[in-house]
Amino acid sequence: MAITFGGTALLETMPGETYQPRQRLSISTEHTSHFNAGPEFEESEDDSDDSSEEMDIENKFPDVEHMSVITAEESDPWLPKIVLSLDGGSHRNFSTLLILQALMKKIEQFEQKTDPTISDSARSREFHLPSTNSRPPSDSRFRPCHYFDYIGGASTGGLIAILLGRMRRPVDEALEIFLQFSQTMFPNFPRGMGISRLPRALNNKATRSEKFAAQLDWSKPTDSSPEEDGQRFVSDSLRCRTIICAMEKTRLEDQGLGLRPYLFRSYAHEARDESSYLRNPGGATDRSTADVAKAAVAASQFQNFEQHGYYDSGPGLNNPSLELYNEITSLHDPDNLALFISIGCGASKTKDPSSPQSNSRAWKLKASFKRQEKELSLGADAVHRRMHRKSRSPVSAFEYFRFDVKENIPESSLGNWQSIQPGRHALKKIAAATDAYLAQPEVDNRLHECAEQLVHRRKLRAETLQWESFALGVRYCCPHLVQCQVQKDKVRFATRDVLLDHLRTVHKEPPPDANNFERINSLLDRGRINSDRSDGS
């Protein structure tokens, strides 16, 4: 259907589609490039030039957004995109969450420094809140989903990304769930168990991990949008988006079955043409959130390969930053990538090869796991170096931060996972190593800078009407229930000013001047669909 004004089409929608304009804002958001990859960065002479693998900038296409006929764009704080990438690392993702917790604490400090009355990151003193029904509880505090446009992860990092992005949970809650998950994540090997029994134990471990992921409460994200079904991975595209990097079982040409990278998306991303660089383009992932969570943690080396369609990212995609970069710069103009934060989870501490245990069968098996972990860590560092180079590109520079504990992270559970209280000893070591890392002045300064920029960008966005949609999932529908064709087609308006456009152009309502302000404001309030309301009444 079309909505016209003076014979000109203003809006083309399909039933159930949301109309989103650009926002009007008087604050400049000119981007100044800054590069800080962290003290652990070292440029390697062995790294080959990846310019041939760079995506053709001319083939990128920006978001297509409709303009409001009443509110013309001046500058838009929503154009710069902010990304959080989480490495996969099994039990070492405990370090990831501790780093995120430290970042969110600094964010809270900055927020309260500029506004002592602020209670949580969804708040804005600018937009209209006619009802308290959609306000988040006071204990929600500050959530990553209100600071990042995209949160993506691989393996266990993907599970964390689902909790923070798709389910919009705070970091503290994700930490609690991770500690529960850790009880099933690692195999519990009694001392003296024979090598022949190890494959079965590992397979049981993987099965338990998948079952735990499936049994988590995925029923309803925080502040759900009216049409949102929390049990499905697809979500409101105007809110924080989630990307999970995994591997898909496929039949390779002349090679039989194999694995290739696959992205689970909470939003649609169609290929513009056949030359577009996209992983499995198309609509949003039409699967349950539980299924995506299971795929994120399904370790291929512990599974019956014929029985599973998707697996965790493995060594090749353990650091998903490059996959996320390619995905986001193909969806938006590359110049719109503003801030990219990547959080790793360290490398295991190596063991002296001269150890008297090194000739035992158990040690050799453990050594194979160590080699895999080393490969996994080296792959993450290689991706980090490429991302650092991309961030300095004269064509499309962006700010890039990498946080990664490099020392004293304990090895996999084969040696350290105790029988009585699984993982407690290893988690204590991870916490101690992460605390020491965060205490380094340079790391603290970089966290400080990240928090400052994230708060600054959130505040700019919170001054726009689109913040209601992004932070609370609010939508608007036409309050003229009977005579409005748009309402009959169940079209939702993204923001309050777009509904005002509709009322004035279609229903010939007067402007909200001094004489008509109360009436127009009442109509807009009637059209507001709260997060916990599914109709426009």
Coordinates of C-alpha atoms in Angstrom, one line a residue:
M1 CA 0.0 0.0 0.0
A2 CA 1.1 3.6 -0.5
I3 CA 0.6 6.7 1.6
T4 CA 0.6 9.9 -0.4
F5 CA 0.8 13.6 0.2
G6 CA 0.0 16.0 -2.6
G7 CA 0.1 13.1 -5.1
T8 CA 3.6 12.1 -4.0
A9 CA 4.2 8.7 -2.4
L10 CA 5.6 9.1 1.1
L11 CA 5.6 5.5 2.3
E12 CA 5.4 2.1 0.7
T13 CA 4.7 -0.7 3.2
M14 CA 3.6 -4.2 3.4
P15 CA 1.2 -5.4 6.1
G16 CA 3.0 -5.6 9.4
E17 CA 6.0 -3.6 8.2
T18 CA 7.5 -0.8 10.3
Y19 CA 8.2 2.5 8.7
Q20 CA 11.4 4.1 9.9
P21 CA 12.5 7.7 9.1
R22 CA 15.8 9.3 9.6
Q23 CA 16.0 11.4 12.8
R24 CA 16.3 15.2 13.1
L25 CA 19.1 16.3 15.5
S26 CA 20.9 19.5 16.0
I27 CA 24.1 18.0 17.5
S28 CA 27.0 17.3 15.3
T29 CA 28.4 13.8 15.4
E30 CA 31.5 14.3 13.2
H31 CA 33.7 11.3 13.6
T32 CA 37.4 11.7 14.6
S33 CA 39.4 8.6 14.0
H34 CA 41.4 7.1 16.9
F35 CA 43.3 3.9 16.8
N36 CA 44.2 1.9 19.9
A37 CA 44.5 -1.8 19.5
G38 CA 46.1 -2.4 22.9
P39 CA 49.6 -3.1 24.3
E40 CA 49.6 -6.7 23.1
F41 CA 49.5 -5.7 19.4
E42 CA 52.6 -6.4 17.3
E43 CA 52.7 -6.0 13.6
S44 CA 53.9 -9.2 12.1
E45 CA 56.2 -9.2 9.1
D46 CA 54.9 -12.7 8.2
D47 CA 51.4 -11.5 7.7
S48 CA 50.6 -11.4 4.1
D49 CA 49.0 -8.4 2.5
D50 CA 45.3 -9.0 2.6
S51 CA 44.4 -6.2 0.2
S52 CA 43.1 -8.7 -2.3
E53 CA 40.7 -10.0 0.2
E54 CA 39.3 -6.5 1.1
M55 CA 35.8 -6.0 0.0
D56 CA 35.1 -3.7 -3.0
I57 CA 34.0 -0.4 -1.4
E58 CA 32.0 0.5 -4.5
N59 CA 29.8 -2.6 -4.0
K60 CA 28.8 -1.6 -0.5
F61 CA 25.3 -0.2 -0.1
P62 CA 24.0 2.0 2.7
D63 CA 20.8 1.4 4.7
V64 CA 17.7 2.6 2.8
E65 CA 15.7 4.7 5.1
H66 CA 12.7 6.9 4.4
M67 CA 12.7 10.6 5.2
S68 CA 10.0 12.1 7.4
V69 CA 8.2 14.9 5.4
I70 CA 8.0 17.1 8.6
T71 CA 11.4 16.4 10.3
A72 CA 14.3 16.8 7.8
E73 CA 17.6 15.3 8.7
E74 CA 20.4 17.5 10.0
S75 CA 22.8 15.0 11.5
D76 CA 22.1 11.5 12.6
P77 CA 23.7 9.8 15.6
W78 CA 22.3 6.5 14.4
L79 CA 24.4 6.3 11.3
P80 CA 27.7 5.6 13.1
K81 CA 27.6 1.9 14.0
I82 CA 29.0 0.4 17.2
V83 CA 30.0 -3.2 17.4
L84 CA 30.9 -5.7 20.2
S85 CA 32.7 -8.9 19.2
L86 CA 33.2 -11.8 21.6
D87 CA 35.8 -14.5 21.0
G88 CA 34.9 -18.1 21.7
G89 CA 37.0 -19.8 24.4
S90 CA 35.1 -22.3 26.5
H91 CA 35.8 -21.8 30.2
R92 CA 38.1 -18.8 29.3
N93 CA 35.0 -16.8 28.4
F94 CA 34.7 -16.2 32.1
S95 CA 37.5 -13.7 31.5
T96 CA 35.4 -12.1 28.7
L97 CA 32.5 -11.5 31.0
L98 CA 34.8 -10.0 33.7
I99 CA 36.2 -7.5 31.2
L100 CA 32.7 -6.6 30.1
Q101 CA 31.7 -6.2 33.7
A102 CA 34.6 -3.8 34.2
L103 CA 33.6 -1.8 31.1
M104 CA 29.9 -1.6 32.3
K105 CA 31.1 -0.3 35.7
K106 CA 33.0 2.5 34.0
I107 CA 30.0 3.2 31.8
E108 CA 27.8 3.6 34.9
Q109 CA 30.4 5.9 36.5
F110 CA 30.3 8.2 33.4
E111 CA 26.6 8.1 33.1
Q112 CA 26.1 9.1 36.7
K113 CA 28.8 11.7 36.5
T114 CA 26.9 13.6 33.8
D115 CA 23.4 12.8 35.2
P116 CA 23.4 11.8 38.9
T117 CA 19.6 11.0 38.7
I118 CA 20.0 8.4 35.9
S119 CA 18.9 4.9 37.1
D120 CA 19.5 2.8 34.0
S121 CA 20.7 2.9 30.4
A122 CA 17.2 2.9 28.8
R123 CA 16.3 6.3 30.2
S124 CA 16.1 9.5 28.3
R125 CA 14.8 12.8 29.5
E126 CA 13.9 13.8 26.0
F127 CA 11.3 11.3 24.8
H128 CA 7.7 11.1 26.0
L129 CA 6.7 8.4 28.5
P130 CA 3.0 8.6 29.0
S131 CA 2.9 5.3 31.0
T132 CA 5.3 3.5 33.4
N133 CA 4.2 0.1 32.0
S134 CA 7.2 -0.1 29.6
R135 CA 9.8 1.1 32.0
P136 CA 12.4 -1.5 32.9
P137 CA 12.7 -2.5 36.5
S138 CA 15.1 -0.5 38.7
D139 CA 17.6 -3.4 38.9
S140 CA 18.1 -3.5 35.2
R141 CA 20.8 -0.8 35.4
F142 CA 23.1 -0.5 32.5
R143 CA 23.0 -3.0 29.6
P144 CA 25.3 -3.5 26.7
C145 CA 22.3 -3.7 24.3
H146 CA 21.7 0.0 24.8
Y147 CA 25.3 0.9 23.8
F148 CA 26.0 -1.4 20.8
D149 CA 24.2 -1.7 17.4
Y150 CA 25.6 -5.2 16.9
I151 CA 26.7 -7.9 19.4
G152 CA 28.3 -11.0 17.9
G153 CA 30.2 -14.0 19.1
A154 CA 31.6 -17.4 18.4
S155 CA 31.2 -20.6 20.4
T156 CA 30.7 -19.8 24.1
G157 CA 31.2 -16.2 23.1
G158 CA 28.1 -16.6 20.9
L159 CA 26.1 -17.9 23.8
I160 CA 27.1 -14.7 25.7
A161 CA 26.2 -12.6 22.7
I162 CA 22.7 -14.1 22.7
L163 CA 22.2 -13.3 26.3
L164 CA 23.4 -9.7 26.0
G165 CA 22.1 -8.9 22.5
R166 CA 19.0 -11.0 21.7
M167 CA 17.8 -11.4 25.2
R168 CA 19.1 -7.9 26.3
R169 CA 20.3 -9.1 29.7
P170 CA 22.8 -7.2 31.9
V171 CA 26.3 -8.5 32.2
D172 CA 25.8 -9.6 35.9
E173 CA 23.0 -11.8 34.9
A174 CA 25.0 -13.3 32.0
L175 CA 27.8 -14.0 34.6
E176 CA 25.3 -15.9 36.8
I177 CA 24.1 -18.0 33.8
F178 CA 27.7 -18.7 32.7
L179 CA 28.6 -20.0 36.1
Q180 CA 25.7 -22.4 35.9
F181 CA 26.7 -23.4 32.4
S182 CA 30.3 -24.0 33.6
Q183 CA 29.0 -27.0 35.6
T184 CA 28.1 -28.8 32.4
M185 CA 30.5 -27.2 30.0
F186 CA 33.6 -29.2 31.1
P187 CA 33.9 -33.0 31.3
N188 CA 34.4 -34.4 34.8
F189 CA 37.2 -36.9 34.5
P190 CA 37.7 -39.2 37.6
R191 CA 41.4 -39.8 38.2
G192 CA 42.6 -43.0 36.6
M193 CA 39.9 -43.1 33.9
G194 CA 41.0 -45.1 30.9
I195 CA 41.8 -43.4 27.6
S196 CA 39.2 -45.7 25.9
R197 CA 36.4 -44.0 27.9
L198 CA 37.5 -40.5 27.1
P199 CA 35.6 -40.0 23.8
R200 CA 32.3 -41.0 25.4
A201 CA 33.0 -38.6 28.3
L202 CA 33.7 -35.8 25.8
N203 CA 30.5 -36.6 23.8
N204 CA 28.5 -36.6 27.0
K205 CA 30.0 -33.2 27.9
A206 CA 29.0 -31.7 24.5
T207 CA 25.5 -33.2 24.8
R208 CA 25.1 -31.7 28.3
S209 CA 26.2 -28.3 27.1
E210 CA 23.6 -28.3 24.3
K211 CA 20.9 -29.4 26.7
F212 CA 21.8 -26.6 29.1
A213 CA 21.7 -24.0 26.3
A214 CA 18.3 -25.4 25.2
Q215 CA 16.8 -25.4 28.7
L216 CA 17.6 -21.7 29.5
D217 CA 14.6 -19.4 29.7
W218 CA 14.5 -17.9 26.2
S219 CA 10.8 -17.1 26.4
K220 CA 10.8 -13.3 26.6
P221 CA 13.6 -10.8 26.2
T222 CA 13.7 -7.7 28.4
D223 CA 11.4 -5.0 27.1
S224 CA 10.1 -7.0 24.2
S225 CA 8.7 -5.2 21.2
P226 CA 4.9 -5.8 20.6
E227 CA 5.3 -8.3 17.7
E228 CA 8.4 -10.0 19.2
D229 CA 8.4 -13.7 20.1
G230 CA 11.3 -14.3 22.5
Q231 CA 11.5 -17.9 21.6
R232 CA 12.5 -17.1 18.1
F233 CA 15.9 -15.8 17.3
V234 CA 14.6 -13.2 14.8
S235 CA 14.1 -9.9 16.6
D236 CA 13.1 -6.3 16.1
S237 CA 15.6 -4.9 13.6
L238 CA 15.4 -1.4 15.1
R239 CA 17.0 -2.7 18.3
C240 CA 20.4 -4.2 19.1
R241 CA 21.2 -6.9 16.6
T242 CA 22.8 -10.3 17.3
I243 CA 25.1 -12.3 15.1
I244 CA 26.3 -15.8 15.9
C245 CA 29.3 -17.2 14.0
A246 CA 29.1 -21.0 13.6
M247 CA 30.0 -23.7 11.1
E248 CA 27.5 -25.3 8.8
K249 CA 27.8 -28.9 7.6
T250 CA 27.9 -29.0 3.8
R251 CA 28.9 -31.2 1.0
L252 CA 32.1 -29.9 -0.5
E253 CA 32.9 -30.4 -4.2
D254 CA 34.8 -33.7 -4.6
Q255 CA 35.6 -33.7 -0.9
G256 CA 32.5 -35.2 0.7
L257 CA 31.1 -33.6 3.9
G258 CA 32.8 -30.6 5.4
L259 CA 32.2 -27.4 7.3
R260 CA 31.9 -23.8 6.1
P261 CA 31.2 -20.6 8.1
Y262 CA 27.6 -19.7 8.8
L263 CA 26.0 -16.7 10.4
F264 CA 22.9 -16.8 12.5
R265 CA 21.3 -13.3 12.3
S266 CA 18.5 -11.8 14.3
Y267 CA 17.7 -9.6 11.3
A268 CA 17.4 -10.0 7.5
H269 CA 20.4 -9.4 5.2
E270 CA 19.6 -10.0 1.5
A271 CA 22.3 -10.0 -1.1
R272 CA 22.1 -7.1 -3.4
D273 CA 23.7 -8.9 -6.3
E274 CA 25.6 -12.2 -6.9
S275 CA 29.0 -10.5 -6.4
S276 CA 28.1 -9.4 -2.8
Y277 CA 30.3 -10.9 -0.2
L278 CA 27.8 -12.4 2.2
R279 CA 27.6 -15.5 4.4
N280 CA 24.3 -17.3 3.7
P281 CA 22.3 -14.1 2.7
G282 CA 18.6 -14.0 3.2
G283 CA 16.0 -13.4 5.9
A284 CA 16.5 -13.4 9.6
T285 CA 17.3 -16.8 11.1
D286 CA 14.0 -18.7 11.3
R287 CA 14.9 -20.8 14.2
S288 CA 14.3 -20.8 17.9
T289 CA 16.7 -19.0 20.2
A290 CA 17.4 -22.3 21.9
D291 CA 18.4 -23.9 18.6
V292 CA 20.8 -21.1 17.8
A293 CA 22.3 -21.4 21.4
K294 CA 22.8 -25.1 20.9
A295 CA 24.5 -24.6 17.6
A296 CA 26.8 -22.0 19.2
V297 CA 28.2 -24.5 21.7
A298 CA 28.0 -27.7 19.6
A299 CA 31.7 -28.8 19.5
S300 CA 32.3 -30.7 16.2
Q301 CA 35.2 -32.7 17.6
F302 CA 32.9 -34.2 20.3
Q303 CA 29.8 -34.9 18.1
N304 CA 28.5 -37.5 15.7
F305 CA 29.1 -35.5 12.5
E306 CA 26.3 -37.1 10.6
Q307 CA 23.7 -36.2 13.2
H308 CA 24.3 -32.4 13.4
G309 CA 23.8 -29.6 10.9
Y310 CA 25.7 -26.8 12.8
Y311 CA 28.7 -26.6 15.1
D312 CA 30.6 -24.1 17.0
S313 CA 33.0 -21.9 15.1
G314 CA 36.1 -23.9 16.0
P315 CA 39.7 -22.6 15.5
G316 CA 39.0 -21.0 12.2
L317 CA 36.5 -18.5 13.5
N318 CA 37.3 -18.3 17.2
N319 CA 37.8 -14.5 16.8
P320 CA 34.7 -13.5 14.9
S321 CA 35.8 -9.9 14.4
L322 CA 36.6 -10.2 10.7
E323 CA 33.3 -12.0 10.0
L324 CA 31.4 -9.3 11.8
Y325 CA 33.3 -6.5 10.1
N326 CA 32.6 -8.0 6.6
E327 CA 28.9 -8.5 7.5
I328 CA 28.4 -5.0 8.9
T329 CA 30.3 -3.1 6.2
S330 CA 28.3 -4.9 3.5
L331 CA 25.0 -4.0 5.2
H332 CA 26.0 -0.3 5.9
D333 CA 28.3 2.1 4.2
P334 CA 31.9 1.3 5.5
D335 CA 32.3 4.9 6.5
N336 CA 29.5 4.3 9.1
L337 CA 31.5 1.9 11.1
A338 CA 32.5 4.1 14.0
L339 CA 33.6 2.0 17.0
F340 CA 34.6 -1.7 17.1
I341 CA 35.3 -3.4 20.5
S342 CA 36.7 -6.9 20.4
I343 CA 37.1 -9.0 23.6
G344 CA 39.3 -12.1 23.6
C345 CA 39.7 -14.7 26.3
G346 CA 43.4 -15.3 26.3
A347 CA 45.6 -18.3 25.6
S348 CA 46.2 -21.2 27.9
K349 CA 49.4 -21.3 29.9
T350 CA 51.8 -23.7 28.3
K351 CA 53.3 -26.6 30.2
D352 CA 57.0 -27.5 30.3
P353 CA 57.5 -30.3 27.7
S354 CA 60.1 -31.8 29.9
S355 CA 57.5 -32.7 32.5
P356 CA 57.8 -36.3 33.7
Q357 CA 54.2 -36.8 32.6
S358 CA 54.9 -35.9 29.0
N359 CA 55.4 -39.5 27.8
S360 CA 52.2 -40.8 29.3
R361 CA 49.2 -41.5 27.1
A362 CA 47.0 -39.1 29.1
W363 CA 49.6 -36.3 28.6
K364 CA 49.8 -36.9 24.9
L365 CA 46.0 -36.6 24.6
K366 CA 46.1 -33.4 26.7
A367 CA 48.9 -32.2 24.4
S368 CA 46.6 -32.6 21.4
F369 CA 44.1 -30.3 23.1
K370 CA 46.9 -27.9 23.9
R371 CA 47.9 -27.8 20.2
Q372 CA 44.3 -27.0 19.2
E373 CA 44.1 -24.2 21.8
K374 CA 47.4 -22.8 20.5
E375 CA 46.0 -22.8 16.9
L376 CA 42.9 -21.2 18.2
S377 CA 44.8 -18.5 19.9
L378 CA 47.1 -17.8 17.0
G379 CA 44.1 -17.5 14.7
A380 CA 42.5 -15.0 17.0
D381 CA 45.7 -12.9 17.0
A382 CA 46.0 -13.0 13.2
V383 CA 42.4 -11.7 13.0
H384 CA 43.3 -9.0 15.5
R385 CA 46.2 -7.8 13.4
R386 CA 44.0 -7.7 10.3
M387 CA 41.4 -5.7 12.1
H388 CA 44.0 -3.3 13.4
R389 CA 45.2 -2.7 9.8
K390 CA 41.6 -2.2 8.6
S391 CA 40.9 0.4 11.3
R392 CA 43.7 2.5 9.9
S393 CA 42.5 2.4 6.3
P394 CA 42.4 5.9 4.8
V395 CA 39.2 4.9 3.0
S396 CA 37.1 3.9 5.9
A397 CA 38.9 4.3 9.3
F398 CA 37.2 3.4 12.5
E399 CA 38.1 3.2 16.2
Y400 CA 39.2 -0.3 17.2
F401 CA 39.9 -1.6 20.7
R402 CA 41.0 -5.2 21.6
F403 CA 41.0 -6.5 25.2
D404 CA 42.6 -9.9 25.8
V405 CA 44.2 -11.5 28.8
K406 CA 47.4 -13.0 27.4
E407 CA 49.0 -14.6 30.4
N408 CA 48.2 -17.0 33.3
I409 CA 44.9 -18.2 31.9
P410 CA 44.7 -21.9 33.1
E411 CA 44.5 -24.7 30.5
S412 CA 41.5 -26.7 29.5
S413 CA 39.6 -28.8 32.0
L414 CA 41.4 -32.1 31.2
G415 CA 43.9 -31.3 34.0
N416 CA 42.3 -28.7 36.2
W417 CA 38.6 -29.6 36.4
Q418 CA 38.2 -31.0 39.9
S419 CA 35.7 -33.8 40.8
I420 CA 34.1 -32.2 43.9
Q421 CA 33.5 -28.7 42.7
P422 CA 33.9 -28.6 38.9
G423 CA 35.8 -25.6 37.5
R424 CA 36.1 -23.7 40.8
H425 CA 39.8 -23.8 40.8
A426 CA 40.2 -22.9 37.2
L427 CA 37.7 -20.0 37.4
K428 CA 39.6 -18.6 40.4
K429 CA 42.8 -18.6 38.3
I430 CA 41.0 -16.9 35.4
A431 CA 39.5 -14.2 37.7
A432 CA 43.0 -13.5 39.2
A433 CA 44.6 -13.3 35.8
T434 CA 41.9 -11.0 34.5
D435 CA 42.0 -8.7 37.6
A436 CA 45.8 -8.4 37.1
Y437 CA 45.2 -7.5 33.4
L438 CA 42.5 -4.9 34.3
A439 CA 44.8 -3.3 36.9
Q440 CA 47.4 -2.4 34.2
P441 CA 47.2 1.4 33.7
E442 CA 47.2 1.2 29.9
V443 CA 44.3 -1.3 29.9
D444 CA 42.4 0.8 32.5
N445 CA 42.9 3.9 30.3
R446 CA 41.6 2.1 27.2
L447 CA 38.5 0.9 29.1
H448 CA 38.0 4.4 30.3
E449 CA 38.2 5.7 26.8
C450 CA 35.8 3.1 25.5
A451 CA 33.3 3.8 28.3
E452 CA 33.5 7.6 27.7
Q453 CA 32.8 7.2 24.0
L454 CA 29.9 4.7 24.5
V455 CA 28.2 7.0 27.0
H456 CA 28.6 10.0 24.7
R457 CA 27.1 8.2 21.7
R458 CA 24.2 6.8 23.8
K459 CA 23.4 10.3 25.1
L460 CA 23.3 11.7 21.6
R461 CA 20.9 8.9 20.5
A462 CA 18.8 9.3 23.6
E463 CA 17.9 12.8 22.5
T464 CA 16.1 11.4 19.4
L465 CA 12.7 9.9 19.2
Q466 CA 14.1 6.7 17.8
W467 CA 15.5 6.0 21.2
E468 CA 12.1 4.7 22.3
S469 CA 12.2 2.1 19.6
F470 CA 15.8 1.1 20.2
A471 CA 15.8 0.9 24.0
L472 CA 12.3 0.0 24.8
G473 CA 10.8 -1.6 21.7
V474 CA 8.0 1.0 21.5
R475 CA 6.0 1.3 18.3
Y476 CA 3.1 3.5 17.2
C477 CA -0.1 2.7 15.4
C478 CA -2.8 5.0 14.1
P479 CA -5.4 5.8 16.8
H480 CA -8.1 6.1 14.2
L481 CA -9.0 2.5 14.4
V482 CA -12.0 2.3 12.2
Q483 CA -11.4 4.6 9.2
C484 CA -7.7 4.2 8.8
Q485 CA -6.5 1.7 6.1
V486 CA -3.0 1.8 7.6
Q487 CA -4.4 0.6 10.9
K488 CA -6.4 -2.2 9.2
D489 CA -3.1 -3.4 7.5
K490 CA -1.4 -3.3 11.0
V491 CA 1.4 -1.0 9.8
R492 CA 3.5 0.1 12.8
F493 CA 5.3 3.5 12.9
A494 CA 8.8 3.5 14.2
T495 CA 8.6 6.8 16.1
R496 CA 6.2 9.4 17.4
D497 CA 7.0 12.0 14.8
V498 CA 6.3 9.5 12.0
L499 CA 2.8 8.9 13.4
L500 CA 2.4 12.7 13.6
D501 CA 3.3 12.8 9.8
H502 CA 0.7 10.2 9.2
L503 CA -2.0 12.0 11.2
R504 CA -1.4 15.3 9.4
T505 CA -1.0 14.0 5.9
V506 CA -3.6 11.3 5.8
H507 CA -6.2 12.3 8.4
K508 CA -5.6 16.1 8.0
E509 CA -5.1 16.7 11.7
P510 CA -3.9 20.2 12.6
P511 CA -0.3 21.0 13.7
P512 CA 0.4 20.6 17.4
D513 CA 0.4 24.4 18.0
A514 CA -0.8 26.1 21.2
N515 CA -4.4 25.6 20.2
N516 CA -4.2 21.9 19.3
F517 CA -1.3 20.6 21.4
E518 CA -3.4 18.7 23.9
R519 CA -5.5 17.0 21.3
I520 CA -2.6 15.9 19.1
N521 CA -0.6 14.8 22.1
S522 CA -3.5 12.7 23.3
L523 CA -3.8 11.0 19.8
L524 CA -0.1 10.2 19.8
D525 CA -0.4 8.7 23.3
R526 CA -3.3 6.6 22.2
G527 CA -1.2 5.3 19.3
R528 CA 1.8 4.3 21.5
I529 CA 2.2 0.5 21.8
N530 CA 4.1 -0.2 25.0
S531 CA 6.5 -3.1 25.3
D532 CA 3.9 -5.1 27.2
R533 CA 0.9 -4.2 25.0
S534 CA 0.0 -5.9 21.7
D535 CA -2.7 -3.5 20.5
G536 CA -3.1 0.2 20.0
S537 CA -6.1 0.7 22.2

